[in-house]
Short mmCIF file of C-alpha atoms in Angstrom, two decimals:
data_model
loop_
_atom_site.label_atom_id
_atom_site.label_comp_id
_atom_site.label_asym_id
_atom_site.label_seq_id
_atom_site.Cartn_x
_atom_site.Cartn_y
_atom_site.Cartn_z
CA UNK A 260 -33.87 -10.31 0.50
CA UNK A 261 -33.22 -10.59 4.23
CA UNK A 262 -30.09 -12.26 5.48
CA UNK A 263 -30.95 -14.94 8.01
CA UNK A 264 -29.94 -14.46 11.64
CA UNK A 265 -27.49 -17.35 11.46
CA UNK A 266 -25.73 -15.87 8.43
CA UNK A 267 -25.58 -12.47 10.07
CA UNK A 268 -24.07 -13.96 13.19
CA UNK A 269 -21.56 -15.95 11.16
CA UNK A 270 -20.55 -12.85 9.21
CA UNK A 271 -20.05 -10.77 12.36
CA UNK A 272 -18.01 -13.56 13.92
CA UNK A 273 -15.95 -13.75 10.75
CA UNK A 274 -15.39 -9.99 10.81
CA UNK A 275 -14.14 -10.12 14.39
CA UNK A 276 -11.85 -13.03 13.52
CA UNK A 277 -10.44 -11.03 10.63
CA UNK A 278 -9.65 -8.14 12.96
CA UNK A 279 -7.90 -10.49 15.39
CA UNK A 280 -5.92 -11.91 12.47
CA UNK A 281 -4.90 -8.38 11.46
CA UNK A 282 -3.77 -7.28 14.89
CA UNK A 283 -2.33 -10.49 16.37
CA UNK A 284 1.23 -9.78 15.16
CA UNK A 285 1.07 -6.25 16.57
CA UNK A 286 -0.07 -7.68 19.90
CA UNK A 287 2.87 -10.09 19.81
CA UNK A 288 5.25 -7.17 19.29
CA UNK A 289 3.55 -5.32 22.12
CA UNK A 290 4.22 -8.18 24.52
CA UNK A 291 7.77 -8.54 23.27
CA UNK A 292 8.42 -4.85 23.88
CA UNK A 293 7.70 -5.15 27.60
CA UNK A 294 9.65 -8.34 28.16
CA UNK A 295 12.47 -7.92 30.60
CA UNK A 296 14.85 -10.53 29.25
CA UNK A 297 17.24 -9.80 26.43
CA UNK A 298 16.38 -13.09 24.68
CA UNK A 299 12.74 -13.29 23.99
CA UNK A 300 10.63 -16.38 24.68
CA UNK A 301 6.93 -16.65 25.38
CA UNK A 302 5.21 -16.83 27.80
CA UNK A 303 6.89 -13.76 29.19
CA UNK A 304 8.03 -14.22 32.78
CA UNK A 305 9.00 -10.76 33.78
CA UNK A 306 7.62 -7.52 32.47
CA UNK A 307 9.64 -4.34 32.36
CA UNK A 308 9.57 -1.02 30.58
CA UNK A 309 13.34 -0.64 30.54
CA UNK A 310 13.61 -0.92 26.75
CA UNK A 311 11.34 2.08 26.32
CA UNK A 312 13.65 4.15 28.50
CA UNK A 313 16.60 2.87 26.53
CA UNK A 314 14.92 3.75 23.22
CA UNK A 315 13.95 7.25 24.35
CA UNK A 316 17.51 7.99 25.46
CA UNK A 317 19.07 6.64 22.30
CA UNK A 318 20.49 9.20 19.89
CA UNK A 319 20.01 6.78 16.96
CA UNK A 320 16.31 6.48 17.63
CA UNK A 321 15.79 10.22 17.80
CA UNK A 322 17.75 10.69 14.56
CA UNK A 323 15.52 8.09 12.93
CA UNK A 324 12.42 9.84 14.21
CA UNK A 325 13.58 13.20 12.87
CA UNK A 326 14.40 11.78 9.43
CA UNK A 327 11.08 9.93 9.14
CA UNK A 328 9.21 13.01 10.31
CA UNK A 329 10.94 15.40 7.88
CA UNK A 330 10.16 13.11 4.96
CA UNK A 331 6.56 12.54 6.00
CA UNK A 332 5.78 16.23 6.53
CA UNK A 333 7.13 17.34 3.15
CA UNK A 334 5.49 14.41 1.36
CA UNK A 335 2.20 15.33 3.02
CA UNK A 336 2.28 18.97 1.96
CA UNK A 337 3.31 18.26 -1.63
CA UNK A 338 0.83 15.38 -2.00
CA UNK A 339 -2.05 17.51 -0.74
CA UNK A 340 -1.36 20.20 -3.35
CA UNK A 341 -0.68 17.78 -6.20
CA UNK A 342 -3.60 15.58 -5.14
CA UNK A 343 -6.05 18.48 -5.00
CA UNK A 344 -5.30 19.63 -8.55
CA UNK A 345 -4.82 16.07 -9.77
CA UNK A 346 -8.27 15.14 -8.49
CA UNK A 347 -9.86 18.01 -10.40
CA UNK A 348 -8.22 16.77 -13.58
CA UNK A 349 -9.16 13.21 -12.63
CA UNK A 350 -12.81 13.65 -11.76
CA UNK A 351 -14.09 17.15 -12.39
CA UNK A 352 -13.00 18.72 -15.66
CA UNK A 353 -13.99 17.19 -18.99
CA UNK A 354 -10.76 17.45 -20.91
CA UNK A 355 -9.33 15.55 -23.81
CA UNK A 356 -6.86 13.28 -22.04
CA UNK A 357 -8.82 12.69 -18.86
CA UNK A 358 -9.18 8.96 -19.27
CA UNK A 359 -5.51 8.60 -20.18
CA UNK A 360 -4.60 10.70 -17.14
CA UNK A 361 -6.68 8.40 -14.90
CA UNK A 362 -4.83 5.36 -16.19
CA UNK A 363 -1.40 6.94 -15.88
CA UNK A 364 -2.11 7.78 -12.24
CA UNK A 365 -3.01 4.19 -11.45
CA UNK A 366 0.21 2.78 -12.93
CA UNK A 367 2.63 3.70 -10.09
CA UNK A 368 0.19 2.25 -7.56
CA UNK A 369 0.25 -1.06 -9.43
CA UNK A 370 4.03 -1.16 -9.38
CA UNK A 371 6.44 -3.19 -7.23
CA UNK A 372 7.77 -0.56 -4.88
CA UNK A 373 11.15 -2.14 -4.26
CA UNK A 374 11.86 -2.12 -8.00
CA UNK A 375 10.70 1.46 -8.16
CA UNK A 376 13.09 2.35 -5.33
CA UNK A 377 16.01 0.76 -7.16
CA UNK A 378 15.12 2.52 -10.40
CA UNK A 379 15.07 5.82 -8.55
CA UNK A 380 18.48 5.09 -7.08
CA UNK A 381 19.91 4.55 -10.58
CA UNK A 382 18.21 7.68 -11.85
CA UNK A 383 19.61 9.83 -9.04
CA UNK A 384 23.01 8.31 -9.70
CA UNK A 385 22.75 9.02 -13.43
CA UNK A 386 22.03 12.71 -12.87
CA UNK A 387 24.61 12.97 -10.09
CA UNK A 388 22.30 13.50 -7.11
CA UNK A 389 23.56 12.00 -3.86
CA UNK A 390 20.80 9.98 -2.16
CA UNK A 391 19.64 11.46 1.16
CA UNK A 392 16.35 12.00 2.93
CA UNK A 393 15.49 14.58 0.24
CA UNK A 394 15.62 11.98 -2.54
CA UNK A 395 13.43 9.74 -0.39
CA UNK A 396 10.79 12.48 -0.50
CA UNK A 397 10.78 12.24 -4.29
CA UNK A 398 10.56 8.45 -4.03
CA UNK A 399 7.61 8.52 -1.64
CA UNK A 400 5.77 10.96 -3.87
CA UNK A 401 5.64 8.49 -6.79
CA UNK A 402 3.36 6.26 -4.84
CA UNK A 403 1.68 8.61 -2.37
CA UNK A 404 0.72 11.51 -4.67
CA UNK A 405 -1.40 9.22 -6.91
CA UNK A 406 -3.11 7.73 -3.85
CA UNK A 407 -3.92 11.22 -2.57
CA UNK A 408 -5.33 12.09 -5.98
CA UNK A 409 -7.67 9.11 -5.79
CA UNK A 410 -8.81 10.04 -2.28
CA UNK A 411 -9.61 13.64 -3.23
CA UNK A 412 -11.18 12.39 -6.48
CA UNK A 413 -13.76 10.37 -4.55
CA UNK A 414 -14.90 13.65 -3.01
CA UNK A 415 -14.66 15.49 -6.34
CA UNK A 416 -16.98 12.97 -8.00
CA UNK A 417 -19.81 13.80 -5.63
CA UNK A 418 -19.52 17.52 -6.22
CA UNK A 419 -22.06 19.42 -8.28
CA UNK A 420 -20.41 21.41 -11.08
CA UNK A 421 -23.49 23.69 -11.12
CA UNK A 422 -22.04 25.40 -8.03
CA UNK A 423 -18.96 26.44 -9.96
CA UNK A 424 -21.05 27.49 -12.93
CA UNK A 425 -23.27 29.64 -10.75
CA UNK A 426 -20.22 31.40 -9.35
CA UNK A 427 -18.92 31.94 -12.86
CA UNK A 428 -22.25 33.36 -14.04
CA UNK A 429 -22.08 35.85 -11.22
CA UNK A 430 -18.73 37.00 -12.54
CA UNK A 431 -16.23 35.17 -10.33
CA UNK A 432 -12.81 34.57 -11.89
CA UNK A 433 -11.32 31.09 -12.16
CA UNK A 434 -9.01 31.77 -9.23
CA UNK A 435 -11.82 33.09 -7.02
CA UNK A 436 -13.96 30.05 -7.86
CA UNK A 437 -11.12 27.71 -6.91
CA UNK A 438 -10.56 29.53 -3.65
CA UNK A 439 -14.16 30.19 -2.62
CA UNK A 440 -16.09 27.24 -4.08
CA UNK A 441 -13.97 24.30 -5.18
CA UNK A 442 -11.41 24.23 -2.38
CA UNK A 443 -13.87 24.48 0.54
CA UNK A 444 -16.01 21.74 -1.00
CA UNK A 445 -13.08 19.39 -1.49
CA UNK A 446 -11.51 20.27 1.87
CA UNK A 447 -12.53 17.08 3.71
CA UNK A 448 -11.03 15.00 0.91
CA UNK A 449 -7.81 17.01 0.98
CA UNK A 450 -7.52 16.58 4.74
CA UNK A 451 -7.98 12.81 4.62
CA UNK A 452 -5.53 12.65 1.71
CA UNK A 453 -3.02 14.52 3.86
CA UNK A 454 -3.57 12.09 6.71
CA UNK A 455 -3.03 9.12 4.41
CA UNK A 456 0.05 10.75 2.92
CA UNK A 457 1.62 11.31 6.32
CA UNK A 458 0.92 7.86 7.67
CA UNK A 459 1.86 5.99 4.49
CA UNK A 460 5.11 7.89 4.25
CA UNK A 461 5.83 7.31 7.95
CA UNK A 462 5.41 3.55 7.55
CA UNK A 463 6.88 3.11 4.10
CA UNK A 464 9.80 0.76 3.78
CA UNK A 465 10.35 -0.46 0.19
CA UNK A 466 10.62 3.02 -1.33
CA UNK A 467 12.95 4.28 1.41
CA UNK A 468 15.22 1.26 1.33
CA UNK A 469 17.35 2.34 -1.63
CA UNK A 470 16.71 6.05 -1.76
CA UNK A 471 17.69 7.46 1.63
CA UNK A 472 21.45 7.02 1.21
CA UNK A 473 23.23 7.60 4.52
CA UNK A 474 20.06 8.76 6.26
CA UNK A 475 17.81 6.07 7.61
CA UNK A 476 14.10 6.01 8.42
CA UNK A 477 12.47 4.09 11.25
CA UNK A 478 11.16 1.20 9.11
CA UNK A 479 14.56 0.82 7.43
CA UNK A 480 16.39 0.64 10.72
CA UNK A 481 13.90 -1.90 12.06
CA UNK A 482 14.33 -4.06 8.97
CA UNK A 483 18.11 -3.92 9.19
CA UNK A 484 17.94 -5.06 12.83
CA UNK A 485 15.42 -7.80 12.03
CA UNK A 486 17.54 -9.46 9.35
CA UNK A 487 20.90 -8.94 11.02
CA UNK A 488 20.02 -10.40 14.38
CA UNK A 489 17.54 -9.64 17.09
CA UNK A 490 17.80 -6.56 19.26
CA UNK A 491 15.44 -6.05 22.18
CA UNK A 492 14.96 -2.51 20.90
CA UNK A 493 13.22 -3.74 17.73
CA UNK A 494 9.81 -4.47 19.28
CA UNK A 495 10.05 -1.35 21.42
CA UNK A 496 10.82 1.02 18.56
CA UNK A 497 8.26 -0.81 16.40
CA UNK A 498 5.56 -0.20 19.00
CA UNK A 499 6.63 3.42 19.41
CA UNK A 500 6.24 3.92 15.68
CA UNK A 501 2.78 2.30 15.77
CA UNK A 502 1.72 4.44 18.72
CA UNK A 503 2.96 7.58 16.95
CA UNK A 504 0.83 6.88 13.89
CA UNK A 505 -2.13 6.04 16.11
CA UNK A 506 -1.80 9.40 17.89
CA UNK A 507 -1.63 11.27 14.57
CA UNK A 508 -4.71 9.42 13.38
CA UNK A 509 -6.67 10.18 16.54
CA UNK A 510 -5.64 13.85 16.45
CA UNK A 511 -6.77 14.10 12.86
CA UNK A 512 -10.07 12.39 13.60
CA UNK A 513 -11.01 14.24 16.78
CA UNK A 514 -9.21 17.58 16.73
CA UNK A 515 -11.56 19.19 14.18
CA UNK A 516 -14.54 18.09 16.24
CA UNK A 517 -13.10 19.46 19.48
CA UNK A 518 -12.20 22.74 17.79
CA UNK A 519 -15.68 23.09 16.39
CA UNK A 520 -17.22 22.39 19.77
CA UNK A 521 -14.85 24.92 21.32
CA UNK A 522 -15.77 27.65 18.87
CA UNK A 523 -19.47 26.92 19.31
CA UNK A 524 -19.17 27.22 23.07
CA UNK A 525 -17.40 30.55 22.95
CA UNK B 189 -17.52 26.27 -20.72
CA UNK B 190 -16.16 23.21 -22.47
CA UNK B 191 -13.24 25.17 -23.78
CA UNK B 192 -12.48 26.33 -20.26
CA UNK B 193 -12.84 22.82 -18.85
CA UNK B 194 -10.28 21.58 -21.31
CA UNK B 195 -7.77 24.22 -20.33
CA UNK B 196 -8.36 23.81 -16.60
CA UNK B 197 -8.12 20.03 -16.89
CA UNK B 198 -4.73 20.27 -18.51
CA UNK B 199 -3.38 22.81 -16.03
CA UNK B 200 -4.57 20.98 -12.96
CA UNK B 201 -3.00 17.76 -14.26
CA UNK B 202 0.35 19.52 -14.69
CA UNK B 203 1.74 19.16 -11.12
CA UNK B 204 1.03 15.44 -11.22
CA UNK B 205 2.68 15.12 -14.61
CA UNK B 206 5.78 16.85 -13.27
CA UNK B 207 5.92 14.52 -10.24
CA UNK B 208 5.48 11.43 -12.36
CA UNK B 209 7.93 12.54 -15.04
CA UNK B 210 10.67 13.08 -12.45
CA UNK B 211 9.97 10.16 -10.18
CA UNK B 212 8.42 7.50 -12.40
CA UNK B 213 9.10 7.92 -16.10
CA UNK B 214 12.73 9.06 -15.87
CA UNK B 215 13.78 6.21 -13.52
CA UNK B 216 12.14 3.66 -15.79
CA UNK B 217 14.02 5.01 -18.80
CA UNK B 218 17.27 4.78 -16.83
CA UNK B 219 16.56 1.16 -15.85
CA UNK B 220 15.89 0.19 -19.44
CA UNK B 221 19.10 1.89 -20.57
CA UNK B 222 21.14 0.19 -17.85
CA UNK B 223 19.71 -3.21 -18.71
CA UNK B 224 21.44 -3.25 -22.10
CA UNK B 225 24.84 -2.12 -20.77
CA UNK B 226 27.85 -4.46 -20.46
CA UNK B 227 28.28 -6.31 -17.13
CA UNK B 228 29.20 -4.47 -13.94
CA UNK B 229 29.33 -0.90 -15.20
CA UNK B 230 28.01 1.98 -13.12
CA UNK B 231 27.28 4.59 -15.76
CA UNK B 232 25.61 4.76 -19.11
CA UNK B 233 28.59 5.79 -21.23
CA UNK B 234 29.20 2.35 -22.75
CA UNK B 235 28.29 0.52 -25.91
CA UNK B 236 25.19 -1.56 -25.28
CA UNK B 237 25.79 -5.30 -25.60
CA UNK B 238 22.58 -6.81 -24.14
CA UNK B 239 24.75 -9.29 -22.25
CA UNK B 240 22.53 -9.44 -19.17
CA UNK B 241 19.42 -10.87 -20.75
CA UNK B 242 20.82 -14.34 -21.60
CA UNK B 243 21.61 -14.79 -17.87
CA UNK B 244 17.91 -14.79 -17.17
CA UNK B 245 17.72 -18.30 -18.62
CA UNK B 246 21.31 -19.48 -18.22
CA UNK B 247 21.53 -18.77 -14.50
CA UNK B 248 18.03 -19.90 -13.67
CA UNK B 249 16.58 -16.50 -12.79
CA UNK B 250 13.44 -17.49 -14.67
CA UNK B 251 12.72 -19.93 -11.82
CA UNK B 252 12.57 -17.02 -9.38
CA UNK B 253 10.16 -15.22 -11.66
CA UNK B 254 7.97 -18.32 -11.87
CA UNK B 255 8.06 -18.65 -8.07
CA UNK B 256 7.01 -15.02 -7.69
CA UNK B 257 4.16 -15.35 -10.15
CA UNK B 258 3.05 -18.67 -8.68
CA UNK B 259 3.05 -17.34 -5.11
CA UNK B 260 1.22 -14.22 -6.24
CA UNK B 261 -1.38 -16.30 -8.03
CA UNK B 262 -1.98 -18.59 -5.02
CA UNK B 263 -2.26 -15.68 -2.62
CA UNK B 264 -4.65 -13.82 -4.94
CA UNK B 265 -6.97 -16.85 -5.18
CA UNK B 266 -6.88 -17.38 -1.41
CA UNK B 267 -7.43 -13.67 -0.79
CA UNK B 268 -10.47 -13.67 -3.03
CA UNK B 269 -12.04 -16.58 -1.16
CA UNK B 270 -11.12 -15.22 2.27
CA UNK B 271 -12.22 -11.65 1.57
CA UNK B 272 -15.49 -12.34 -0.23
CA UNK B 273 -17.66 -13.10 2.83
CA UNK B 274 -16.24 -10.19 4.76
CA UNK B 275 -16.60 -7.81 1.82
CA UNK B 276 -20.16 -9.02 1.39
CA UNK B 277 -20.86 -8.34 5.04
CA UNK B 278 -19.32 -4.88 4.77
CA UNK B 279 -21.31 -3.98 1.68
CA UNK B 280 -24.69 -5.48 2.56
CA UNK B 281 -25.06 -6.63 6.16
CA UNK B 282 -22.95 -4.83 8.75
CA UNK B 283 -24.10 -1.21 8.84
CA UNK B 284 -22.12 0.46 11.62
CA UNK B 285 -19.71 -2.43 12.03
CA UNK B 286 -18.50 -1.72 8.46
CA UNK B 287 -17.05 1.56 9.70
CA UNK B 288 -15.26 -0.23 12.55
CA UNK B 289 -13.74 -2.76 10.16
CA UNK B 290 -12.80 -0.06 7.65
CA UNK B 291 -11.00 2.05 10.24
CA UNK B 292 -9.29 -0.97 11.81
CA UNK B 293 -8.08 -2.30 8.46
CA UNK B 294 -6.90 1.12 7.25
CA UNK B 295 -5.05 1.64 10.54
CA UNK B 296 -3.20 -1.63 10.12
CA UNK B 297 -2.04 -0.35 6.73
CA UNK B 298 -0.22 2.50 8.43
CA UNK B 299 2.01 0.11 10.32
CA UNK B 300 5.04 -0.63 8.22
CA UNK B 301 4.64 -4.03 6.59
CA UNK B 302 7.96 -5.29 7.88
CA UNK B 303 6.92 -4.52 11.44
CA UNK B 304 3.76 -6.55 10.97
CA UNK B 305 5.62 -9.45 9.37
CA UNK B 306 8.12 -9.35 12.21
CA UNK B 307 5.12 -9.63 14.52
CA UNK B 308 4.18 -12.85 12.75
CA UNK B 309 7.72 -14.14 13.25
CA UNK B 310 7.34 -13.47 16.98
CA UNK B 311 3.90 -15.09 16.92
CA UNK B 312 4.85 -18.25 15.04
CA UNK B 313 8.49 -18.87 15.93
CA UNK B 314 9.62 -21.65 18.24
CA UNK B 315 9.04 -20.27 21.71
CA UNK B 316 6.93 -17.53 20.17
CA UNK B 317 3.51 -16.23 21.16
CA UNK B 318 1.62 -19.35 20.05
CA UNK B 319 4.21 -22.09 20.45
CA UNK B 320 5.47 -20.79 23.81
CA UNK B 321 2.02 -20.59 25.35
CA UNK B 322 0.97 -23.99 24.00
CA UNK B 323 4.16 -25.48 25.44
CA UNK B 324 3.54 -23.86 28.78
CA UNK B 325 -0.13 -24.81 29.04
CA UNK B 326 -0.41 -28.15 27.27
CA UNK B 327 3.15 -29.31 26.85
CA UNK B 328 2.80 -29.64 23.09
CA UNK B 329 3.81 -26.90 20.71
CA UNK B 330 3.72 -26.22 17.02
CA UNK B 331 6.94 -26.89 15.26
CA UNK B 332 8.22 -25.62 11.96
CA UNK B 333 5.48 -23.09 11.31
CA UNK B 334 8.02 -20.70 9.84
CA UNK B 335 10.49 -20.92 6.98
CA UNK B 336 8.53 -22.83 4.38
CA UNK B 337 6.61 -21.98 1.23
CA UNK B 338 3.03 -21.98 2.60
CA UNK B 339 4.01 -19.43 5.25
CA UNK B 340 5.18 -17.08 2.48
CA UNK B 341 1.75 -17.34 0.88
CA UNK B 342 0.26 -16.70 4.31
CA UNK B 343 2.40 -13.58 4.65
CA UNK B 344 1.33 -12.32 1.25
CA UNK B 345 -2.33 -12.94 2.09
CA UNK B 346 -1.86 -11.05 5.34
CA UNK B 347 -0.07 -8.03 3.86
CA UNK B 348 -2.29 -7.61 0.81
CA UNK B 349 -5.58 -8.33 2.61
CA UNK B 350 -6.78 -4.67 2.49
CA UNK B 351 -5.94 -4.40 -1.20
CA UNK B 352 -8.41 -7.17 -1.98
CA UNK B 353 -10.98 -6.38 0.72
CA UNK B 354 -11.79 -2.76 -0.14
CA UNK B 355 -12.17 -3.13 -3.93
CA UNK B 356 -14.29 -6.25 -3.37
CA UNK B 357 -16.56 -4.47 -0.90
CA UNK B 358 -16.86 -1.57 -3.34
CA UNK B 359 -17.69 -4.02 -6.15
CA UNK B 360 -20.33 -5.86 -4.11
CA UNK B 361 -21.96 -2.61 -3.04
CA UNK B 362 -22.53 -1.97 -6.75
CA UNK B 363 -24.80 -5.05 -6.95
CA UNK B 364 -28.36 -3.73 -6.60
CA UNK B 365 -30.43 -5.44 -3.91
CA UNK B 366 -33.37 -5.54 -6.34
CA UNK B 367 -31.45 -7.80 -8.70
CA UNK B 368 -30.71 -10.29 -5.94
CA UNK B 369 -34.29 -10.09 -4.70
CA UNK B 370 -35.65 -10.67 -8.18
CA UNK B 371 -33.39 -13.67 -8.73
CA UNK B 372 -34.47 -15.08 -5.40
CA UNK B 373 -38.18 -14.53 -6.18
CA UNK B 374 -37.72 -16.35 -9.46
CA UNK B 375 -36.51 -19.34 -7.52
CA UNK B 376 -32.75 -19.03 -7.87
CA UNK B 377 -30.74 -20.90 -5.26
CA UNK B 378 -28.14 -19.11 -3.20
CA UNK B 379 -25.38 -20.59 -5.32
CA UNK B 380 -27.12 -19.44 -8.52
CA UNK B 381 -27.50 -15.92 -7.17
CA UNK B 382 -23.81 -15.84 -6.36
CA UNK B 383 -22.84 -17.17 -9.77
CA UNK B 384 -25.34 -15.34 -11.98
CA UNK B 385 -25.91 -12.06 -10.13
CA UNK B 386 -23.24 -11.22 -7.56
CA UNK B 387 -20.09 -12.27 -9.39
CA UNK B 388 -20.87 -10.64 -12.77
CA UNK B 389 -22.18 -7.40 -11.28
CA UNK B 390 -19.32 -7.10 -8.81
CA UNK B 391 -16.81 -7.88 -11.57
CA UNK B 392 -15.14 -4.42 -11.64
CA UNK B 393 -14.33 -4.68 -7.93
CA UNK B 394 -13.13 -8.27 -8.29
CA UNK B 395 -10.95 -7.17 -11.17
CA UNK B 396 -9.32 -4.28 -9.30
CA UNK B 397 -8.82 -6.30 -6.12
CA UNK B 398 -7.29 -9.29 -7.88
CA UNK B 399 -5.09 -7.14 -10.06
CA UNK B 400 -3.77 -5.11 -7.13
CA UNK B 401 -3.08 -8.16 -4.97
CA UNK B 402 -1.47 -10.11 -7.79
CA UNK B 403 0.73 -7.31 -9.01
CA UNK B 404 1.88 -6.21 -5.55
CA UNK B 405 2.46 -9.79 -4.39
CA UNK B 406 4.49 -10.59 -7.52
CA UNK B 407 6.90 -7.76 -6.67
CA UNK B 408 7.08 -8.44 -2.93
CA UNK B 409 10.33 -9.20 -1.11
CA UNK B 410 9.82 -8.96 2.63
CA UNK B 411 7.46 -11.95 3.01
CA UNK B 412 9.88 -14.48 1.57
CA UNK B 413 12.82 -12.94 3.41
CA UNK B 414 11.34 -12.55 6.88
CA UNK B 415 8.84 -15.43 7.01
CA UNK B 416 10.27 -17.76 4.37
CA UNK B 417 13.82 -17.42 5.64
CA UNK B 418 15.28 -17.51 2.10
CA UNK B 419 13.68 -20.93 1.50
CA UNK B 420 13.02 -19.70 -2.00
CA UNK B 421 14.37 -16.59 -3.68
CA UNK B 422 11.72 -14.45 -5.35
CA UNK B 423 12.53 -12.36 -8.40
CA UNK B 424 12.43 -8.99 -6.61
CA UNK B 425 14.95 -10.43 -4.16
CA UNK B 426 17.23 -11.45 -7.06
CA UNK B 427 17.01 -7.92 -8.39
CA UNK B 428 17.99 -6.52 -5.01
CA UNK B 429 20.86 -8.99 -4.62
CA UNK B 430 22.22 -8.16 -8.06
CA UNK B 431 22.35 -4.52 -7.05
CA UNK B 432 23.69 -4.85 -3.54
CA UNK B 433 25.92 -7.94 -3.11
CA UNK B 434 26.41 -8.53 -6.81
CA UNK B 435 27.30 -4.91 -7.56
CA UNK B 436 26.04 -5.67 -11.05
CA UNK B 437 23.64 -2.91 -12.02
CA UNK B 438 23.08 -4.03 -15.61
CA UNK B 439 22.10 -7.54 -14.50
CA UNK B 440 19.81 -6.15 -11.81
CA UNK B 441 18.29 -3.77 -14.33
CA UNK B 442 17.72 -6.52 -16.87
CA UNK B 443 15.92 -8.64 -14.25
CA UNK B 444 13.94 -5.57 -13.18
CA UNK B 445 12.97 -4.83 -16.78
CA UNK B 446 11.68 -8.39 -17.21
CA UNK B 447 9.71 -8.15 -13.97
CA UNK B 448 8.37 -4.73 -14.93
CA UNK B 449 7.37 -5.98 -18.37
CA UNK B 450 5.40 -8.91 -16.94
CA UNK B 451 3.76 -6.96 -14.11
CA UNK B 452 3.22 -3.84 -16.22
CA UNK B 453 1.60 -6.01 -18.89
CA UNK B 454 -0.92 -7.33 -16.39
CA UNK B 455 -1.48 -3.88 -14.89
CA UNK B 456 -2.04 -2.07 -18.18
CA UNK B 457 -4.30 -4.83 -19.45
CA UNK B 458 -6.37 -4.74 -16.26
CA UNK B 459 -6.54 -0.96 -15.98
CA UNK B 460 -7.81 -0.76 -19.54
CA UNK B 461 -10.64 -3.16 -18.76
CA UNK B 462 -12.14 -1.21 -15.89
CA UNK B 463 -14.29 1.86 -16.06
CA UNK B 464 -12.61 4.13 -13.54
CA UNK B 465 -15.44 6.67 -13.37
CA UNK B 466 -17.95 3.95 -12.62
CA UNK B 467 -16.03 2.16 -9.90
CA UNK B 468 -15.14 5.37 -8.11
CA UNK B 469 -18.79 6.31 -7.91
CA UNK B 470 -19.24 8.99 -10.52
CA UNK B 471 -22.77 10.29 -10.27
CA UNK B 472 -23.15 12.24 -13.46
#
């Protein structure tokens, strides 16, 4: 059944509209970040990059960056490991509680994150752990490790178990099979899971809100400034955070390709 | 082989079980325990008196829950209608453009939701991106776009857009073209194809998308706070207030337990209905 040209055109137009709808607020922040005046009104009369200089000099901003980065890096590493094994249990091995395991993994994703953050705060309090950026790592993992599992699982579903069986028939041990067959095959899934983990942790707000204690992440600081009165640094730091995640994404997308090309050339 | 699979399955699930036991199960147990404690205590060494639960009705907290559920329901319905054509395009029509949309939508997810909502405040506020430019060019602006109930629904639709779009697209891609072709050859109208072929066959995707959007929207705070300007107080906001300003952990926990029970009920019911292997594209 062919879609008529009119319908196709309408659908494309709709798709472009949807993208505009998604990015309009980010564009608004972008404009706001280069406005010269302290009190923002549109249309912007004078453009200036002074707030970027201000933000880069600020000790607060660099502390925020370091905290967010520490959390995101550890969350990424742990989620990749947990997600890799979780995905095997999720998609590959036929074991007794597989379907239960699949459902349990979905539960935290279907959970209000702010409530989860509060529950974690009470739990840390009950066992006498002082909230800091380290507890925020635990909090991020509740939500991000299951998502990573799902991402690796998509890859694991399309994987032919005969490959593992062949290796086993030729006498490879379970560990060798994991290292030489399973891991290389799931590698692309693990890498994209890591990318998701990093970026989701970097941008997460509701889970950090109650669990970072005296430390503060970028999204938390931005939120605090948004509700307690406008600061011209808010759009600037917001855009810097967006640009940072964009750079990470681009590196992850294109670095492997460049490296491959480099090694082919040499 | 089967024996080995069983053992390996269990061992590879272990790290995840450890993570979830520490960061999901244990906190939930603590919340439930706190919810039955006497008012305003900060540890669990007290005799439970269940005093927080009557407040849910006496102090009108049930209204906040109803608001949350109502807003979540409205935004889920709107999301379904808004996302369907796009998801259809992504699954059946676009080809390369699907990749562009997918990357663009996923990228927007990586921007913290409060930054994006703040962007809408800048866009819609008086003297904002839209109003300011309209004033400057035509002399008439839009007034009062912010701080009302519809704008909260708008915010929810905006934030949870990807959570409806991707499952829907996945669901629609599971509808075989042959089935639609056959229906069309047999003289079915477009509306009939949608009703009799597309909707039933894409049901798993519809289910996951609606469930995700509803559940996440029901527990959302930032939309009503940033865009709604406290016009209405949603239940998750009440929970937060009880903890922070109220300094009343048992009350906050009791409200959280009620919210968790309602949302968890929906989530468990929905998760049980779907075939996870099928929707994630299991080939064997």
